[in-house]
């Protein structure tokens, strides 16, 4: 049976999350920045939306330079809020996990997945699943992503890359060779700047040239293992498996409040389902947590958090609720603006079997 491997990557992820949160940004160049704190302007661009990219801005560019490139265009310059993107990312990964056979997250905004078993190697079926995934993310998060399908990880990754933004590339096994032949070798998954300049030195520019290269010459330059991978990737015969993601490291929920408030009880009231959800996740995965974090996104869209860490892992719904209330009390005393969105996260997960739950421990002996 032919393998069906997919790769999904969210488009201009941090900047797109910001656009969703604040629709007035749409159409304007948006740059999401990490400030180093040395001077008010020092730091780099974490990512930029496509409007800003068209004007020459890219990830890693100094903020000062990016602003110069965007002069006269009414750009939005936004401070990176990692917390916020993590929460969106984990929601999407959880949804994906339900829709594919095996999910291997490889970064905050991307994952490989395997659909071989559920499609029986039928690429028309796989296309339908990929379309359903794209629709689901668009409906629930209003985010676009790009997906590639093919018989190997290298092909799937090339596919998601080349259809950006909001694309879907399906490379049927039969068209693998034609798909690969004219692509630049530098685009292959696993080929970084260093390998790509070595390939260039060898006069290898396209994937086809790589596929036809002298194996012993490649081995001399790249070693046995990597040269074998390169040849396999170039012919679409790399056999790397999709490996299910590691154990969850956190569970979180975030909601937009019906009205802005600074009242901890009111905020928590609307997050009550989130408490239930997190507790459910802990129970179903037999996990306990050590750290609980209250997340507040304020009306100026900045993020504030308060955490508490327990000595031993706990998993009781009542502990989650009580801690959440205490943390939100503390958080709302600390902020100058109203809360617009609130979230809760538990992390520092441990297997529940390994310890006595705190409530059991506290329960009076009978
Ligand atoms: N990122 C970062 N610094 C970089 C590259 C990326 O902080 N040098 C962050 C911001 C991105 C996120 O990681 O939004 C995902 O990285 P990608 O390389 O997938 O880039 P984008 O999602 O921003 O854009 P694309 O539409 O090209 O995928
Ligand atoms: Ca991306
Ligand atoms: Ca990515």
mmCIF file with all atom_site columns, N, CA, C and O in Angstrom, residues 242-293:
data_model
loop_
_atom_site.group_PDB
_atom_site.id
_atom_site.type_symbol
_atom_site.label_atom_id
_atom_site.label_alt_id
_atom_site.label_comp_id
_atom_site.label_asym_id
_atom_site.label_entity_id
_atom_site.label_seq_id
_atom_site.pdbx_PDB_ins_code
_atom_site.Cartn_x
_atom_site.Cartn_y
_atom_site.Cartn_z
_atom_site.occupancy
_atom_site.B_iso_or_equiv
_atom_site.pdbx_formal_charge
_atom_site.auth_seq_id
_atom_site.auth_comp_id
_atom_site.auth_asym_id
_atom_site.auth_atom_id
_atom_site.pdbx_PDB_model_num
ATOM 1   N N  . UNK A 1 242 ? 6.265   8.801  10.467 1.00 0.00 ? 242 UNK A N  1
ATOM 2   C CA . UNK A 1 242 ? 5.650   9.835  11.295 1.00 0.00 ? 242 UNK A CA 1
ATOM 3   C C  . UNK A 1 242 ? 5.538   9.236  12.699 1.00 0.00 ? 242 UNK A C  1
ATOM 4   O O  . UNK A 1 242 ? 4.963   8.166  12.868 1.00 0.00 ? 242 UNK A O  1
ATOM 5   N N  . UNK A 1 243 ? 6.131   9.925  13.660 1.00 0.00 ? 243 UNK A N  1
ATOM 6   C CA . UNK A 1 243 ? 6.159   9.395  15.019 1.00 0.00 ? 243 UNK A CA 1
ATOM 7   C C  . UNK A 1 243 ? 5.251   10.227 15.909 1.00 0.00 ? 243 UNK A C  1
ATOM 8   O O  . UNK A 1 243 ? 5.383   11.450 15.956 1.00 0.00 ? 243 UNK A O  1
ATOM 9   N N  . UNK A 1 244 ? 4.315   9.575  16.567 1.00 0.00 ? 244 UNK A N  1
ATOM 10  C CA . UNK A 1 244 ? 3.356   10.295 17.401 1.00 0.00 ? 244 UNK A CA 1
ATOM 11  C C  . UNK A 1 244 ? 4.079   11.217 18.365 1.00 0.00 ? 244 UNK A C  1
ATOM 12  O O  . UNK A 1 244 ? 5.142   10.876 18.882 1.00 0.00 ? 244 UNK A O  1
ATOM 13  N N  . UNK A 1 245 ? 3.495   12.392 18.567 1.00 0.00 ? 245 UNK A N  1
ATOM 14  C CA . UNK A 1 245 ? 4.110   13.408 19.410 1.00 0.00 ? 245 UNK A CA 1
ATOM 15  C C  . UNK A 1 245 ? 4.371   12.886 20.809 1.00 0.00 ? 245 UNK A C  1
ATOM 16  O O  . UNK A 1 245 ? 3.774   11.916 21.248 1.00 0.00 ? 245 UNK A O  1
ATOM 17  N N  . UNK A 1 246 ? 5.282   13.542 21.467 1.00 0.00 ? 246 UNK A N  1
ATOM 18  C CA . UNK A 1 246 ? 5.579   13.176 22.844 1.00 0.00 ? 246 UNK A CA 1
ATOM 19  C C  . UNK A 1 246 ? 4.335   13.386 23.686 1.00 0.00 ? 246 UNK A C  1
ATOM 20  O O  . UNK A 1 246 ? 3.336   13.928 23.238 1.00 0.00 ? 246 UNK A O  1
ATOM 21  N N  . UNK A 1 247 ? 4.387   12.953 24.883 1.00 0.00 ? 247 UNK A N  1
ATOM 22  C CA . UNK A 1 247 ? 3.288   13.140 25.827 1.00 0.00 ? 247 UNK A CA 1
ATOM 23  C C  . UNK A 1 247 ? 2.923   14.621 25.915 1.00 0.00 ? 247 UNK A C  1
ATOM 24  O O  . UNK A 1 247 ? 3.767   15.482 25.708 1.00 0.00 ? 247 UNK A O  1
ATOM 25  N N  . UNK A 1 248 ? 1.674   14.915 26.234 1.00 0.00 ? 248 UNK A N  1
ATOM 26  C CA . UNK A 1 248 ? 1.327   16.326 26.401 1.00 0.00 ? 248 UNK A CA 1
ATOM 27  C C  . UNK A 1 248 ? 2.135   16.939 27.549 1.00 0.00 ? 248 UNK A C  1
ATOM 28  O O  . UNK A 1 248 ? 2.463   16.242 28.502 1.00 0.00 ? 248 UNK A O  1
ATOM 29  N N  . UNK A 1 249 ? 2.490   18.206 27.424 1.00 0.00 ? 249 UNK A N  1
ATOM 30  C CA . UNK A 1 249 ? 3.254   18.863 28.482 1.00 0.00 ? 249 UNK A CA 1
ATOM 31  C C  . UNK A 1 249 ? 2.390   19.870 29.221 1.00 0.00 ? 249 UNK A C  1
ATOM 32  O O  . UNK A 1 249 ? 2.775   20.392 30.260 1.00 0.00 ? 249 UNK A O  1
ATOM 33  N N  . UNK A 1 250 ? 1.200   20.163 28.650 1.00 0.00 ? 250 UNK A N  1
ATOM 34  C CA . UNK A 1 250 ? 0.325   21.146 29.280 1.00 0.00 ? 250 UNK A CA 1
ATOM 35  C C  . UNK A 1 250 ? -1.085  21.013 28.724 1.00 0.00 ? 250 UNK A C  1
ATOM 36  O O  . UNK A 1 250 ? -1.283  20.453 27.658 1.00 0.00 ? 250 UNK A O  1
ATOM 37  N N  . UNK A 1 251 ? -2.040  21.510 29.475 1.00 0.00 ? 251 UNK A N  1
ATOM 38  C CA . UNK A 1 251 ? -3.404  21.649 28.964 1.00 0.00 ? 251 UNK A CA 1
ATOM 39  C C  . UNK A 1 251 ? -3.823  23.082 29.227 1.00 0.00 ? 251 UNK A C  1
ATOM 40  O O  . UNK A 1 251 ? -3.526  23.630 30.296 1.00 0.00 ? 251 UNK A O  1
ATOM 41  N N  . UNK A 1 252 ? -4.505  23.692 28.264 1.00 0.00 ? 252 UNK A N  1
ATOM 42  C CA . UNK A 1 252 ? -4.907  25.075 28.504 1.00 0.00 ? 252 UNK A CA 1
ATOM 43  C C  . UNK A 1 252 ? -6.214  25.394 27.805 1.00 0.00 ? 252 UNK A C  1
ATOM 44  O O  . UNK A 1 252 ? -6.644  24.701 26.882 1.00 0.00 ? 252 UNK A O  1
ATOM 45  N N  . UNK A 1 253 ? -6.839  26.437 28.264 1.00 0.00 ? 253 UNK A N  1
ATOM 46  C CA . UNK A 1 253 ? -8.085  26.927 27.691 1.00 0.00 ? 253 UNK A CA 1
ATOM 47  C C  . UNK A 1 253 ? -8.079  28.437 27.825 1.00 0.00 ? 253 UNK A C  1
ATOM 48  O O  . UNK A 1 253 ? -7.663  28.979 28.850 1.00 0.00 ? 253 UNK A O  1
ATOM 49  N N  . UNK A 1 254 ? -8.580  29.111 26.799 1.00 0.00 ? 254 UNK A N  1
ATOM 50  C CA . UNK A 1 254 ? -8.651  30.575 26.877 1.00 0.00 ? 254 UNK A CA 1
ATOM 51  C C  . UNK A 1 254 ? -9.987  31.008 26.271 1.00 0.00 ? 254 UNK A C  1
ATOM 52  O O  . UNK A 1 254 ? -10.448 30.396 25.321 1.00 0.00 ? 254 UNK A O  1
ATOM 53  N N  . UNK A 1 255 ? -10.648 31.983 26.886 1.00 0.00 ? 255 UNK A N  1
ATOM 54  C CA . UNK A 1 255 ? -11.928 32.445 26.343 1.00 0.00 ? 255 UNK A CA 1
ATOM 55  C C  . UNK A 1 255 ? -11.956 33.975 26.266 1.00 0.00 ? 255 UNK A C  1
ATOM 56  O O  . UNK A 1 255 ? -11.263 34.661 27.019 1.00 0.00 ? 255 UNK A O  1
ATOM 57  N N  . UNK A 1 256 ? -12.771 34.478 25.330 1.00 0.00 ? 256 UNK A N  1
ATOM 58  C CA . UNK A 1 256 ? -12.981 35.920 25.244 1.00 0.00 ? 256 UNK A CA 1
ATOM 59  C C  . UNK A 1 256 ? -14.171 36.253 26.127 1.00 0.00 ? 256 UNK A C  1
ATOM 60  O O  . UNK A 1 256 ? -15.222 35.614 26.028 1.00 0.00 ? 256 UNK A O  1
ATOM 61  N N  . UNK A 1 257 ? -14.033 37.229 27.006 1.00 0.00 ? 257 UNK A N  1
ATOM 62  C CA . UNK A 1 257 ? -15.100 37.566 27.942 1.00 0.00 ? 257 UNK A CA 1
ATOM 63  C C  . UNK A 1 257 ? -16.259 38.270 27.227 1.00 0.00 ? 257 UNK A C  1
ATOM 64  O O  . UNK A 1 257 ? -16.048 38.971 26.230 1.00 0.00 ? 257 UNK A O  1
ATOM 65  N N  . UNK A 1 258 ? -17.464 38.071 27.747 1.00 0.00 ? 258 UNK A N  1
ATOM 66  C CA . UNK A 1 258 ? -18.630 38.702 27.124 1.00 0.00 ? 258 UNK A CA 1
ATOM 67  C C  . UNK A 1 258 ? -18.526 40.219 27.230 1.00 0.00 ? 258 UNK A C  1
ATOM 68  O O  . UNK A 1 258 ? -18.955 40.955 26.374 1.00 0.00 ? 258 UNK A O  1
ATOM 69  N N  . UNK A 1 259 ? -17.952 40.683 28.362 1.00 0.00 ? 259 UNK A N  1
ATOM 70  C CA . UNK A 1 259 ? -17.639 42.116 28.434 1.00 0.00 ? 259 UNK A CA 1
ATOM 71  C C  . UNK A 1 259 ? -16.345 42.260 29.220 1.00 0.00 ? 259 UNK A C  1
ATOM 72  O O  . UNK A 1 259 ? -16.013 41.410 30.064 1.00 0.00 ? 259 UNK A O  1
ATOM 73  N N  . UNK A 1 260 ? -15.612 43.327 28.928 1.00 0.00 ? 260 UNK A N  1
ATOM 74  C CA . UNK A 1 260 ? -14.341 43.542 29.612 1.00 0.00 ? 260 UNK A CA 1
ATOM 75  C C  . UNK A 1 260 ? -14.608 43.754 31.098 1.00 0.00 ? 260 UNK A C  1
ATOM 76  O O  . UNK A 1 260 ? -15.575 44.414 31.477 1.00 0.00 ? 260 UNK A O  1
ATOM 77  N N  . UNK A 1 261 ? -13.748 43.197 31.936 1.00 0.00 ? 261 UNK A N  1
ATOM 78  C CA . UNK A 1 261 ? -13.962 43.349 33.367 1.00 0.00 ? 261 UNK A CA 1
ATOM 79  C C  . UNK A 1 261 ? -12.644 43.263 34.114 1.00 0.00 ? 261 UNK A C  1
ATOM 80  O O  . UNK A 1 261 ? -11.642 42.819 33.566 1.00 0.00 ? 261 UNK A O  1
ATOM 81  N N  . UNK A 1 262 ? -12.672 43.701 35.382 1.00 0.00 ? 262 UNK A N  1
ATOM 82  C CA . UNK A 1 262 ? -11.494 43.512 36.202 1.00 0.00 ? 262 UNK A CA 1
ATOM 83  C C  . UNK A 1 262 ? -11.853 42.661 37.423 1.00 0.00 ? 262 UNK A C  1
ATOM 84  O O  . UNK A 1 262 ? -11.075 42.499 38.335 1.00 0.00 ? 262 UNK A O  1
ATOM 85  N N  . UNK A 1 263 ? -13.083 42.126 37.368 1.00 0.00 ? 263 UNK A N  1
ATOM 86  C CA . UNK A 1 263 ? -13.565 41.333 38.480 1.00 0.00 ? 263 UNK A CA 1
ATOM 87  C C  . UNK A 1 263 ? -13.189 39.856 38.291 1.00 0.00 ? 263 UNK A C  1
ATOM 88  O O  . UNK A 1 263 ? -13.624 39.205 37.345 1.00 0.00 ? 263 UNK A O  1
ATOM 89  N N  . UNK A 1 264 ? -12.364 39.356 39.211 1.00 0.00 ? 264 UNK A N  1
ATOM 90  C CA . UNK A 1 264 ? -11.838 37.998 39.074 1.00 0.00 ? 264 UNK A CA 1
ATOM 91  C C  . UNK A 1 264 ? -12.957 36.964 39.025 1.00 0.00 ? 264 UNK A C  1
ATOM 92  O O  . UNK A 1 264 ? -12.911 36.024 38.246 1.00 0.00 ? 264 UNK A O  1
ATOM 93  N N  . UNK A 1 265 ? -13.979 37.146 39.880 1.00 0.00 ? 265 UNK A N  1
ATOM 94  C CA . UNK A 1 265 ? -15.062 36.169 39.927 1.00 0.00 ? 265 UNK A CA 1
ATOM 95  C C  . UNK A 1 265 ? -15.858 36.141 38.626 1.00 0.00 ? 265 UNK A C  1
ATOM 96  O O  . UNK A 1 265 ? -16.235 35.086 38.123 1.00 0.00 ? 265 UNK A O  1
ATOM 97  N N  . UNK A 1 266 ? -16.110 37.327 38.096 1.00 0.00 ? 266 UNK A N  1
ATOM 98  C CA . UNK A 1 266 ? -16.847 37.399 36.832 1.00 0.00 ? 266 UNK A CA 1
ATOM 99  C C  . UNK A 1 266 ? -16.055 36.718 35.711 1.00 0.00 ? 266 UNK A C  1
ATOM 100 O O  . UNK A 1 266 ? -16.595 35.937 34.925 1.00 0.00 ? 266 UNK A O  1
ATOM 101 N N  . UNK A 1 267 ? -14.750 37.017 35.691 1.00 0.00 ? 267 UNK A N  1
ATOM 102 C CA . UNK A 1 267 ? -13.893 36.421 34.658 1.00 0.00 ? 267 UNK A CA 1
ATOM 103 C C  . UNK A 1 267 ? -13.878 34.905 34.791 1.00 0.00 ? 267 UNK A C  1
ATOM 104 O O  . UNK A 1 267 ? -14.071 34.169 33.824 1.00 0.00 ? 267 UNK A O  1
ATOM 105 N N  . UNK A 1 268 ? -13.693 34.443 35.992 1.00 0.00 ? 268 UNK A N  1
ATOM 106 C CA . UNK A 1 268 ? -13.591 33.004 36.214 1.00 0.00 ? 268 UNK A CA 1
ATOM 107 C C  . UNK A 1 268 ? -14.921 32.310 35.911 1.00 0.00 ? 268 UNK A C  1
ATOM 108 O O  . UNK A 1 268 ? -14.949 31.186 35.425 1.00 0.00 ? 268 UNK A O  1
ATOM 109 N N  . UNK A 1 269 ? -16.028 33.018 36.184 1.00 0.00 ? 269 UNK A N  1
ATOM 110 C CA . UNK A 1 269 ? -17.347 32.461 35.898 1.00 0.00 ? 269 UNK A CA 1
ATOM 111 C C  . UNK A 1 269 ? -17.446 32.031 34.441 1.00 0.00 ? 269 UNK A C  1
ATOM 112 O O  . UNK A 1 269 ? -17.985 30.978 34.131 1.00 0.00 ? 269 UNK A O  1
ATOM 113 N N  . UNK A 1 270 ? -16.875 32.856 33.563 1.00 0.00 ? 270 UNK A N  1
ATOM 114 C CA . UNK A 1 270 ? -16.948 32.529 32.136 1.00 0.00 ? 270 UNK A CA 1
ATOM 115 C C  . UNK A 1 270 ? -15.889 31.522 31.722 1.00 0.00 ? 270 UNK A C  1
ATOM 116 O O  . UNK A 1 270 ? -15.916 30.981 30.631 1.00 0.00 ? 270 UNK A O  1
ATOM 117 N N  . UNK A 1 271 ? -14.939 31.301 32.622 1.00 0.00 ? 271 UNK A N  1
ATOM 118 C CA . UNK A 1 271 ? -13.890 30.328 32.315 1.00 0.00 ? 271 UNK A CA 1
ATOM 119 C C  . UNK A 1 271 ? -14.213 28.975 32.943 1.00 0.00 ? 271 UNK A C  1
ATOM 120 O O  . UNK A 1 271 ? -13.456 28.020 32.835 1.00 0.00 ? 271 UNK A O  1
ATOM 121 N N  . UNK A 1 272 ? -15.381 28.898 33.569 1.00 0.00 ? 272 UNK A N  1
ATOM 122 C CA . UNK A 1 272 ? -15.727 27.697 34.312 1.00 0.00 ? 272 UNK A CA 1
ATOM 123 C C  . UNK A 1 272 ? -15.645 26.442 33.453 1.00 0.00 ? 272 UNK A C  1
ATOM 124 O O  . UNK A 1 272 ? -15.121 25.420 33.866 1.00 0.00 ? 272 UNK A O  1
ATOM 125 N N  . UNK A 1 273 ? -16.131 26.555 32.198 1.00 0.00 ? 273 UNK A N  1
ATOM 126 C CA . UNK A 1 273 ? -16.055 25.408 31.293 1.00 0.00 ? 273 UNK A CA 1
ATOM 127 C C  . UNK A 1 273 ? -14.606 25.014 31.030 1.00 0.00 ? 273 UNK A C  1
ATOM 128 O O  . UNK A 1 273 ? -14.308 23.839 30.811 1.00 0.00 ? 273 UNK A O  1
ATOM 129 N N  . UNK A 1 274 ? -13.745 26.021 31.027 1.00 0.00 ? 274 UNK A N  1
ATOM 130 C CA . UNK A 1 274 ? -12.317 25.772 30.826 1.00 0.00 ? 274 UNK A CA 1
ATOM 131 C C  . UNK A 1 274 ? -11.751 24.923 31.952 1.00 0.00 ? 274 UNK A C  1
ATOM 132 O O  . UNK A 1 274 ? -10.934 24.029 31.723 1.00 0.00 ? 274 UNK A O  1
ATOM 133 N N  . UNK A 1 275 ? -12.208 25.208 33.181 1.00 0.00 ? 275 UNK A N  1
ATOM 134 C CA . UNK A 1 275 ? -11.767 24.424 34.336 1.00 0.00 ? 275 UNK A CA 1
ATOM 135 C C  . UNK A 1 275 ? -12.206 22.971 34.149 1.00 0.00 ? 275 UNK A C  1
ATOM 136 O O  . UNK A 1 275 ? -11.422 22.036 34.324 1.00 0.00 ? 275 UNK A O  1
ATOM 137 N N  . UNK A 1 276 ? -13.467 22.797 33.742 1.00 0.00 ? 276 UNK A N  1
ATOM 138 C CA . UNK A 1 276 ? -14.001 21.453 33.502 1.00 0.00 ? 276 UNK A CA 1
ATOM 139 C C  . UNK A 1 276 ? -13.209 20.739 32.420 1.00 0.00 ? 276 UNK A C  1
ATOM 140 O O  . UNK A 1 276 ? -12.881 19.561 32.540 1.00 0.00 ? 276 UNK A O  1
ATOM 141 N N  . UNK A 1 277 ? -12.924 21.482 31.358 1.00 0.00 ? 277 UNK A N  1
ATOM 142 C CA . UNK A 1 277 ? -12.201 20.920 30.225 1.00 0.00 ? 277 UNK A CA 1
ATOM 143 C C  . UNK A 1 277 ? -10.811 20.436 30.668 1.00 0.00 ? 277 UNK A C  1
ATOM 144 O O  . UNK A 1 277 ? -10.402 19.318 30.373 1.00 0.00 ? 277 UNK A O  1
ATOM 145 N N  . UNK A 1 278 ? -10.105 21.286 31.385 1.00 0.00 ? 278 UNK A N  1
ATOM 146 C CA . UNK A 1 278 ? -8.751  20.941 31.823 1.00 0.00 ? 278 UNK A CA 1
ATOM 147 C C  . UNK A 1 278 ? -8.790  19.753 32.774 1.00 0.00 ? 278 UNK A C  1
ATOM 148 O O  . UNK A 1 278 ? -7.995  18.821 32.661 1.00 0.00 ? 278 UNK A O  1
ATOM 149 N N  . UNK A 1 279 ? -9.760  19.775 33.670 1.00 0.00 ? 279 UNK A N  1
ATOM 150 C CA . UNK A 1 279 ? -9.891  18.653 34.594 1.00 0.00 ? 279 UNK A CA 1
ATOM 151 C C  . UNK A 1 279 ? -10.173 17.361 33.824 1.00 0.00 ? 279 UNK A C  1
ATOM 152 O O  . UNK A 1 279 ? -9.570  16.312 34.091 1.00 0.00 ? 279 UNK A O  1
ATOM 153 N N  . UNK A 1 280 ? -11.043 17.441 32.820 1.00 0.00 ? 280 UNK A N  1
ATOM 154 C CA . UNK A 1 280 ? -11.364 16.281 31.987 1.00 0.00 ? 280 UNK A CA 1
ATOM 155 C C  . UNK A 1 280 ? -10.135 15.730 31.274 1.00 0.00 ? 280 UNK A C  1
ATOM 156 O O  . UNK A 1 280 ? -9.919  14.522 31.203 1.00 0.00 ? 280 UNK A O  1
ATOM 157 N N  . UNK A 1 281 ? -9.328  16.646 30.759 1.00 0.00 ? 281 UNK A N  1
ATOM 158 C CA . UNK A 1 281 ? -8.093  16.259 30.065 1.00 0.00 ? 281 UNK A CA 1
ATOM 159 C C  . UNK A 1 281 ? -7.144  15.527 31.017 1.00 0.00 ? 281 UNK A C  1
ATOM 160 O O  . UNK A 1 281 ? -6.502  14.550 30.644 1.00 0.00 ? 281 UNK A O  1
ATOM 161 N N  . UNK A 1 282 ? -7.047  16.058 32.228 1.00 0.00 ? 282 UNK A N  1
ATOM 162 C CA . UNK A 1 282 ? -6.154  15.447 33.222 1.00 0.00 ? 282 UNK A CA 1
ATOM 163 C C  . UNK A 1 282 ? -6.633  14.035 33.547 1.00 0.00 ? 282 UNK A C  1
ATOM 164 O O  . UNK A 1 282 ? -5.846  13.088 33.565 1.00 0.00 ? 282 UNK A O  1
ATOM 165 N N  . UNK A 1 283 ? -7.938  13.909 33.757 1.00 0.00 ? 283 UNK A N  1
ATOM 166 C CA . UNK A 1 283 ? -8.482  12.602 34.129 1.00 0.00 ? 283 UNK A CA 1
ATOM 167 C C  . UNK A 1 283 ? -8.309  11.602 32.984 1.00 0.00 ? 283 UNK A C  1
ATOM 168 O O  . UNK A 1 283 ? -7.818  10.492 33.180 1.00 0.00 ? 283 UNK A O  1
ATOM 169 N N  . UNK A 1 284 ? -8.655  12.042 31.758 1.00 0.00 ? 284 UNK A N  1
ATOM 170 C CA . UNK A 1 284 ? -8.623  11.080 30.647 1.00 0.00 ? 284 UNK A CA 1
ATOM 171 C C  . UNK A 1 284 ? -7.205  10.666 30.282 1.00 0.00 ? 284 UNK A C  1
ATOM 172 O O  . UNK A 1 284 ? -6.987  9.607  29.714 1.00 0.00 ? 284 UNK A O  1
ATOM 173 N N  . UNK A 1 285 ? -6.223  11.512 30.603 1.00 0.00 ? 285 UNK A N  1
ATOM 174 C CA . UNK A 1 285 ? -4.842  11.129 30.275 1.00 0.00 ? 285 UNK A CA 1
ATOM 175 C C  . UNK A 1 285 ? -4.093  10.643 31.522 1.00 0.00 ? 285 UNK A C  1
ATOM 176 O O  . UNK A 1 285 ? -2.889  10.415 31.474 1.00 0.00 ? 285 UNK A O  1
ATOM 177 N N  . UNK A 1 286 ? -4.819  10.505 32.636 1.00 0.00 ? 286 UNK A N  1
ATOM 178 C CA . UNK A 1 286 ? -4.215  10.095 33.916 1.00 0.00 ? 286 UNK A CA 1
ATOM 179 C C  . UNK A 1 286 ? -3.019  10.953 34.286 1.00 0.00 ? 286 UNK A C  1
ATOM 180 O O  . UNK A 1 286 ? -1.965  10.448 34.638 1.00 0.00 ? 286 UNK A O  1
ATOM 181 N N  . UNK A 1 287 ? -3.216  12.267 34.164 1.00 0.00 ? 287 UNK A N  1
ATOM 182 C CA . UNK A 1 287 ? -2.127  13.185 34.497 1.00 0.00 ? 287 UNK A CA 1
ATOM 183 C C  . UNK A 1 287 ? -2.506  14.066 35.686 1.00 0.00 ? 287 UNK A C  1
ATOM 184 O O  . UNK A 1 287 ? -3.685  14.345 35.903 1.00 0.00 ? 287 UNK A O  1
ATOM 185 N N  . UNK A 1 288 ? -1.470  14.491 36.405 1.00 0.00 ? 288 UNK A N  1
ATOM 186 C CA . UNK A 1 288 ? -1.623  15.518 37.423 1.00 0.00 ? 288 UNK A CA 1
ATOM 187 C C  . UNK A 1 288 ? -0.694  16.653 37.038 1.00 0.00 ? 288 UNK A C  1
ATOM 188 O O  . UNK A 1 288 ? 0.163   16.479 36.186 1.00 0.00 ? 288 UNK A O  1
ATOM 189 N N  . UNK A 1 289 ? -0.879  17.811 37.661 1.00 0.00 ? 289 UNK A N  1
ATOM 190 C CA . UNK A 1 289 ? -0.028  18.944 37.296 1.00 0.00 ? 289 UNK A CA 1
ATOM 191 C C  . UNK A 1 289 ? 0.628   19.522 38.529 1.00 0.00 ? 289 UNK A C  1
ATOM 192 O O  . UNK A 1 289 ? 0.177   19.312 39.654 1.00 0.00 ? 289 UNK A O  1
ATOM 193 N N  . UNK A 1 290 ? 1.719   20.237 38.309 1.00 0.00 ? 290 UNK A N  1
ATOM 194 C CA . UNK A 1 290 ? 2.363   20.924 39.430 1.00 0.00 ? 290 UNK A CA 1
ATOM 195 C C  . UNK A 1 290 ? 2.156   22.429 39.360 1.00 0.00 ? 290 UNK A C  1
ATOM 196 O O  . UNK A 1 290 ? 2.111   23.099 40.377 1.00 0.00 ? 290 UNK A O  1
ATOM 197 N N  . UNK A 1 291 ? 2.057   22.950 38.129 1.00 0.00 ? 291 UNK A N  1
ATOM 198 C CA . UNK A 1 291 ? 1.952   24.399 37.992 1.00 0.00 ? 291 UNK A CA 1
ATOM 199 C C  . UNK A 1 291 ? 0.645   24.786 37.314 1.00 0.00 ? 291 UNK A C  1
ATOM 200 O O  . UNK A 1 291 ? 0.248   24.171 36.332 1.00 0.00 ? 291 UNK A O  1
ATOM 201 N N  . UNK A 1 292 ? -0.002  25.786 37.890 1.00 0.00 ? 292 UNK A N  1
ATOM 202 C CA . UNK A 1 292 ? -1.216  26.314 37.272 1.00 0.00 ? 292 UNK A CA 1
ATOM 203 C C  . UNK A 1 292 ? -1.004  27.798 37.003 1.00 0.00 ? 292 UNK A C  1
ATOM 204 O O  . UNK A 1 292 ? -0.449  28.512 37.837 1.00 0.00 ? 292 UNK A O  1
ATOM 205 N N  . UNK A 1 293 ? -1.411  28.235 35.812 1.00 0.00 ? 293 UNK A N  1
ATOM 206 C CA . UNK A 1 293 ? -1.167  29.617 35.407 1.00 0.00 ? 293 UNK A CA 1
ATOM 207 C C  . UNK A 1 293 ? -2.459  30.276 34.968 1.00 0.00 ? 293 UNK A C  1
ATOM 208 O O  . UNK A 1 293 ? -3.207  29.701 34.174 1.00 0.00 ? 293 UNK A O  1
#
